[in-house]
Coordinates of C-alpha atoms in Angstrom, one line a residue:
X1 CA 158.5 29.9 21.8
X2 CA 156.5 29.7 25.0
X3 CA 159.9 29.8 26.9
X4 CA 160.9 32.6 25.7
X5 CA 158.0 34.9 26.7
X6 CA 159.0 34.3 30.6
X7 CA 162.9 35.2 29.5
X8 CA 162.1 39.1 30.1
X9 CA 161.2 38.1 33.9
X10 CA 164.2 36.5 34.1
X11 CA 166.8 38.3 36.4
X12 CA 169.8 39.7 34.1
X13 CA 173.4 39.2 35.2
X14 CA 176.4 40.8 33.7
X15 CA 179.8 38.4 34.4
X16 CA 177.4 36.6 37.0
X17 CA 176.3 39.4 38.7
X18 CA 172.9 40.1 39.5
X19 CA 171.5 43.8 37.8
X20 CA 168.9 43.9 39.8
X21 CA 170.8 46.3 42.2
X22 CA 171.5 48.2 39.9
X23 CA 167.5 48.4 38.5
X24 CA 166.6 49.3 42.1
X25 CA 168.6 51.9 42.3
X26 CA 168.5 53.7 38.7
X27 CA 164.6 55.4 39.6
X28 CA 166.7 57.2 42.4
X29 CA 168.8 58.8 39.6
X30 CA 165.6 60.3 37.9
X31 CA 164.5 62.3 40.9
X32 CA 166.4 65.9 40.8
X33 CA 168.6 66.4 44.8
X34 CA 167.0 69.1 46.5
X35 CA 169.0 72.9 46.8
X36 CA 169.0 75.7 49.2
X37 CA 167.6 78.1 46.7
X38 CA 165.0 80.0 46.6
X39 CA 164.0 79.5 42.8
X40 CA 163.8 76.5 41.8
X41 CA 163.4 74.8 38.2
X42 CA 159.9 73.0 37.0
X43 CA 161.3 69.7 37.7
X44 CA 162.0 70.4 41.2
X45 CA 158.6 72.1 41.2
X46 CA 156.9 69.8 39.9
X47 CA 158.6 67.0 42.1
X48 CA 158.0 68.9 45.5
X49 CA 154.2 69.3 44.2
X50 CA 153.8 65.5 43.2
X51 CA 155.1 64.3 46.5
X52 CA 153.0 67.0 48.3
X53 CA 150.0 65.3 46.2
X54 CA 151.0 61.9 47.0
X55 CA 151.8 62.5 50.7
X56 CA 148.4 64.5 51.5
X57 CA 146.5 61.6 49.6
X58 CA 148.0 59.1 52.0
X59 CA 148.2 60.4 55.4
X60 CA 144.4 62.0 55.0
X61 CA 142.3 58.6 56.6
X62 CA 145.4 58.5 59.4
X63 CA 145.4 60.4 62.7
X64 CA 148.6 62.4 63.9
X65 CA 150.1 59.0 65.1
X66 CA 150.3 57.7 61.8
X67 CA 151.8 60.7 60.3
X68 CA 155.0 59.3 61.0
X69 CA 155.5 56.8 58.2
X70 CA 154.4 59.6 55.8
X71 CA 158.1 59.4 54.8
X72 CA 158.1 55.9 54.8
X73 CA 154.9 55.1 52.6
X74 CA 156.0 58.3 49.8
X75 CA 159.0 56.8 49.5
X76 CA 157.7 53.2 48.9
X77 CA 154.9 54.7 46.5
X78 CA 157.5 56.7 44.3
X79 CA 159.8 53.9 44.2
X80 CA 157.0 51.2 43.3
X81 CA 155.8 54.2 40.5
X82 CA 159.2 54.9 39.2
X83 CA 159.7 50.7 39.0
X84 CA 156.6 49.9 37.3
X85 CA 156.7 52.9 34.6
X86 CA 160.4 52.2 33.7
X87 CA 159.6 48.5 33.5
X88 CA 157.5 49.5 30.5
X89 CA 160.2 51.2 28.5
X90 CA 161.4 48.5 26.5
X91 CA 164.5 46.0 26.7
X92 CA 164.4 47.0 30.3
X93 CA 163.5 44.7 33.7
X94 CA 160.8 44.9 35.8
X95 CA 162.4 44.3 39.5
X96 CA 158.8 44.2 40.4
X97 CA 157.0 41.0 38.5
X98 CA 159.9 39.4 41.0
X99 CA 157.0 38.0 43.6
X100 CA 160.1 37.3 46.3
X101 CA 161.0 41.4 45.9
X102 CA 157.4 42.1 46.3
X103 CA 156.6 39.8 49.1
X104 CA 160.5 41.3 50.9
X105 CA 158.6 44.9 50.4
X106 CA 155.0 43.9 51.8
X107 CA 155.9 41.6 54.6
X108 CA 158.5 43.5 56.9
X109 CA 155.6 46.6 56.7
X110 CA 152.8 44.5 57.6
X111 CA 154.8 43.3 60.2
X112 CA 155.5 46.5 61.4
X113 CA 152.1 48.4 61.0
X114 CA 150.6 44.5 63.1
X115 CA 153.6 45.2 66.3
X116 CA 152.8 48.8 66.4
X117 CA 149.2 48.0 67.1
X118 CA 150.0 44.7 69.3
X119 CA 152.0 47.8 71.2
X120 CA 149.9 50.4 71.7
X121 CA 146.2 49.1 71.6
X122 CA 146.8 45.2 72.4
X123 CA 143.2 44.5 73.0
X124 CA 141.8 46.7 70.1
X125 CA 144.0 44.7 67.7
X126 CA 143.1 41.6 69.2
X127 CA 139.4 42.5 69.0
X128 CA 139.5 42.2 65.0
X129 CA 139.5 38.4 65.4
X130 CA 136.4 38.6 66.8
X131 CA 133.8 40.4 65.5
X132 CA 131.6 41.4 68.2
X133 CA 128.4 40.0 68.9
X134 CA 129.7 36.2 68.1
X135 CA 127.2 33.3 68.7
X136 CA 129.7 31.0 71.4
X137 CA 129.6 28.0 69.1
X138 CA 131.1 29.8 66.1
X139 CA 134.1 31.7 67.7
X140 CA 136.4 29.2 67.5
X141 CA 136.1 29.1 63.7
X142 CA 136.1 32.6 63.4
X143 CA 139.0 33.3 65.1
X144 CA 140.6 30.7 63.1
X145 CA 139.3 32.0 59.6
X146 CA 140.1 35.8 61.0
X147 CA 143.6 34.7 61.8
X148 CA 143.9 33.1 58.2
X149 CA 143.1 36.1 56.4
X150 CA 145.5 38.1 58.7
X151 CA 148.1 35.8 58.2
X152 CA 148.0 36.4 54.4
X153 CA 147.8 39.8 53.9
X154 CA 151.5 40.5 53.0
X155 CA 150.8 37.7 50.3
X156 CA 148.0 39.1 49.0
X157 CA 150.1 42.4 48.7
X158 CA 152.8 40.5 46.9
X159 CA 150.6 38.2 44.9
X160 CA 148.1 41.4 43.6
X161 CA 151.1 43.5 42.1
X162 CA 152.9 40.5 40.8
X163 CA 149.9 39.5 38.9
X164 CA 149.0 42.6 37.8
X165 CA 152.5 43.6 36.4
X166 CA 153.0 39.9 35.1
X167 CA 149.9 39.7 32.7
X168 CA 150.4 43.2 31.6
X169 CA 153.8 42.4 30.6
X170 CA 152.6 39.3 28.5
X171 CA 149.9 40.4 27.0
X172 CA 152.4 43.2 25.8
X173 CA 154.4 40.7 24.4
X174 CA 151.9 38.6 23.2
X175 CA 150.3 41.6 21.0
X176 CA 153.5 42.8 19.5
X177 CA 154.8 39.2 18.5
X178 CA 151.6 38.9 16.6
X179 CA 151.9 42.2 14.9
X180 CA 155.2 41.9 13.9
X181 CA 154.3 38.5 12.4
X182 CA 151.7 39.5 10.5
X183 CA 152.6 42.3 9.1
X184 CA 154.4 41.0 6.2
X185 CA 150.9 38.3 5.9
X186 CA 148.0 40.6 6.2
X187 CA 148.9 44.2 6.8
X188 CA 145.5 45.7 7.4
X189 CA 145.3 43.2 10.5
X190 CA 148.5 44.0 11.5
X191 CA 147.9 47.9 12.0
X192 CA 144.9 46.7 13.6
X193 CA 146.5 44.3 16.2
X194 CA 149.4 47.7 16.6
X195 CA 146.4 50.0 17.4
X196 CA 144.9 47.0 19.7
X197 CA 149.0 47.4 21.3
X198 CA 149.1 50.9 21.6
X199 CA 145.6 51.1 23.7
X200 CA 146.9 48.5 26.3
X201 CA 150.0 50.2 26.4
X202 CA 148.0 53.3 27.4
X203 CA 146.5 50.8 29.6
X204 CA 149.6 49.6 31.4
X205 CA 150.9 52.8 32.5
X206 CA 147.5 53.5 34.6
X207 CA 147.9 49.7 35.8
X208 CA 151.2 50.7 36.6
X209 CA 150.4 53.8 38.2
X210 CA 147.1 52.2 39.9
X211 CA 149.2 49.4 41.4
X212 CA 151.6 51.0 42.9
X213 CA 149.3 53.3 44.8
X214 CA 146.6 50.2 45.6
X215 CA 150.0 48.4 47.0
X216 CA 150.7 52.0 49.4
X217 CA 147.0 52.7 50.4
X218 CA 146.7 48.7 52.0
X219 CA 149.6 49.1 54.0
X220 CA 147.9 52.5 55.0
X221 CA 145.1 50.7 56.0
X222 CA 146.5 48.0 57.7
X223 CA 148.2 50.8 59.8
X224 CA 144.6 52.5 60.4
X225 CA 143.2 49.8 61.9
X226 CA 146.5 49.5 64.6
X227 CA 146.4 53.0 65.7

């Protein structure tokens, strides 16, 4: 029984291939092509406004310099928020409790936003291991404990939304194997534990949402501090 709570994490295959392509690139199928028109429908209104909102919300704490992965972080947040809120609908897969998928998103970015700064402001980057102001006897272990919790940023990244996304999914689970076993026991419990289900469900799509855009804003960060 315990098993078969961790089956929905499980990768599906279809004649031993992997659909986890195919997950990736379904939220791409949602989001309406752009036309050379001047009216538009809602959808495309509405798409072109939420991707203004998201963009604005982004590149506001970055200077010019960092304007340039504007394209690069909307895309990542509207993928990671088309992921996560499909991921609720259910028998579907969440690509995203996959801690390897979220660790191959966060670590060639945090690479990135670290050899951009190592590239233009060497010895302003550097300068974060050392806070200034160090008594001499405890640099060596700051730079060392500085360095640590540079080091495991990207796994943080991974780690938070994988977490996050995980429990959610289980507790779903968890909830709606209880109600559907009691209902036939006690019923008046039962449309308690469904009420119980339908708040965290509520509460799932704002973790959803709220992880997706915490994931987006650290990167953001980490590329404030290198430019």
């Amino acid at each position: 029984m315990n098993l078969s709570f961790f089956d929905q994490f499980m990768s599906p295959h279809l004649l031993g291939i992997p659909l986890i392509l195919i997950s990736l690139l379904f939220p791409a199928l949602l989001f309406p092509s752009p036309r050379n028109r001047w009216m538009t429908n809602r959808i495309s209104t509405l798409q072109s406004w939420f991707i203004y909102t998201i963009t604005k919300q982004l590149m506001t704490p970055l200077n010019k310099k960092g304007h340039k992965w504007a394209l690069i972080l909307s895309s990542l947040m509207i993928f990671l928020l088309s992921i996560n809120l499909l991921g609720l609908l259910p028998y579907t897969f969440t690509p995203t409790t996959q801690l390897s998928m979220n660790l191959a998103l966060a670590f060639p970015l945090w690479l990135a936003t670290l050899l951009t700064g190592l590239r233009n402001q060497p010895s302003a980057s550097l300068g974060h291991l050392l806070p200034e102001g160090t008594p001499t006897p405890l640099i060596p272990a700051l730079i060392m404990i500085e360095t640590t919790s540079l080091l495991i940023r990207p796994l943080a990244l991974g780690v938070r939304l994988t977490a996050n996304l995980t429990a959610g999914h289980l507790l779903i689970q968890l909830i709606s194997t209880a109600t559907a076993a009691l209902f036939s026991i006690m019923p008046a419990i039962s449309i308690l534990t469904a009420c119980v289900l339908l708040l965290l469900t509520i509460l799932e799509v704002a973790v959803a949402m709220i992880q997706a855009y915490v994931f987006v804003l650290l990167l953001s960060l980490y590329l404030q501090e290198n430019i």
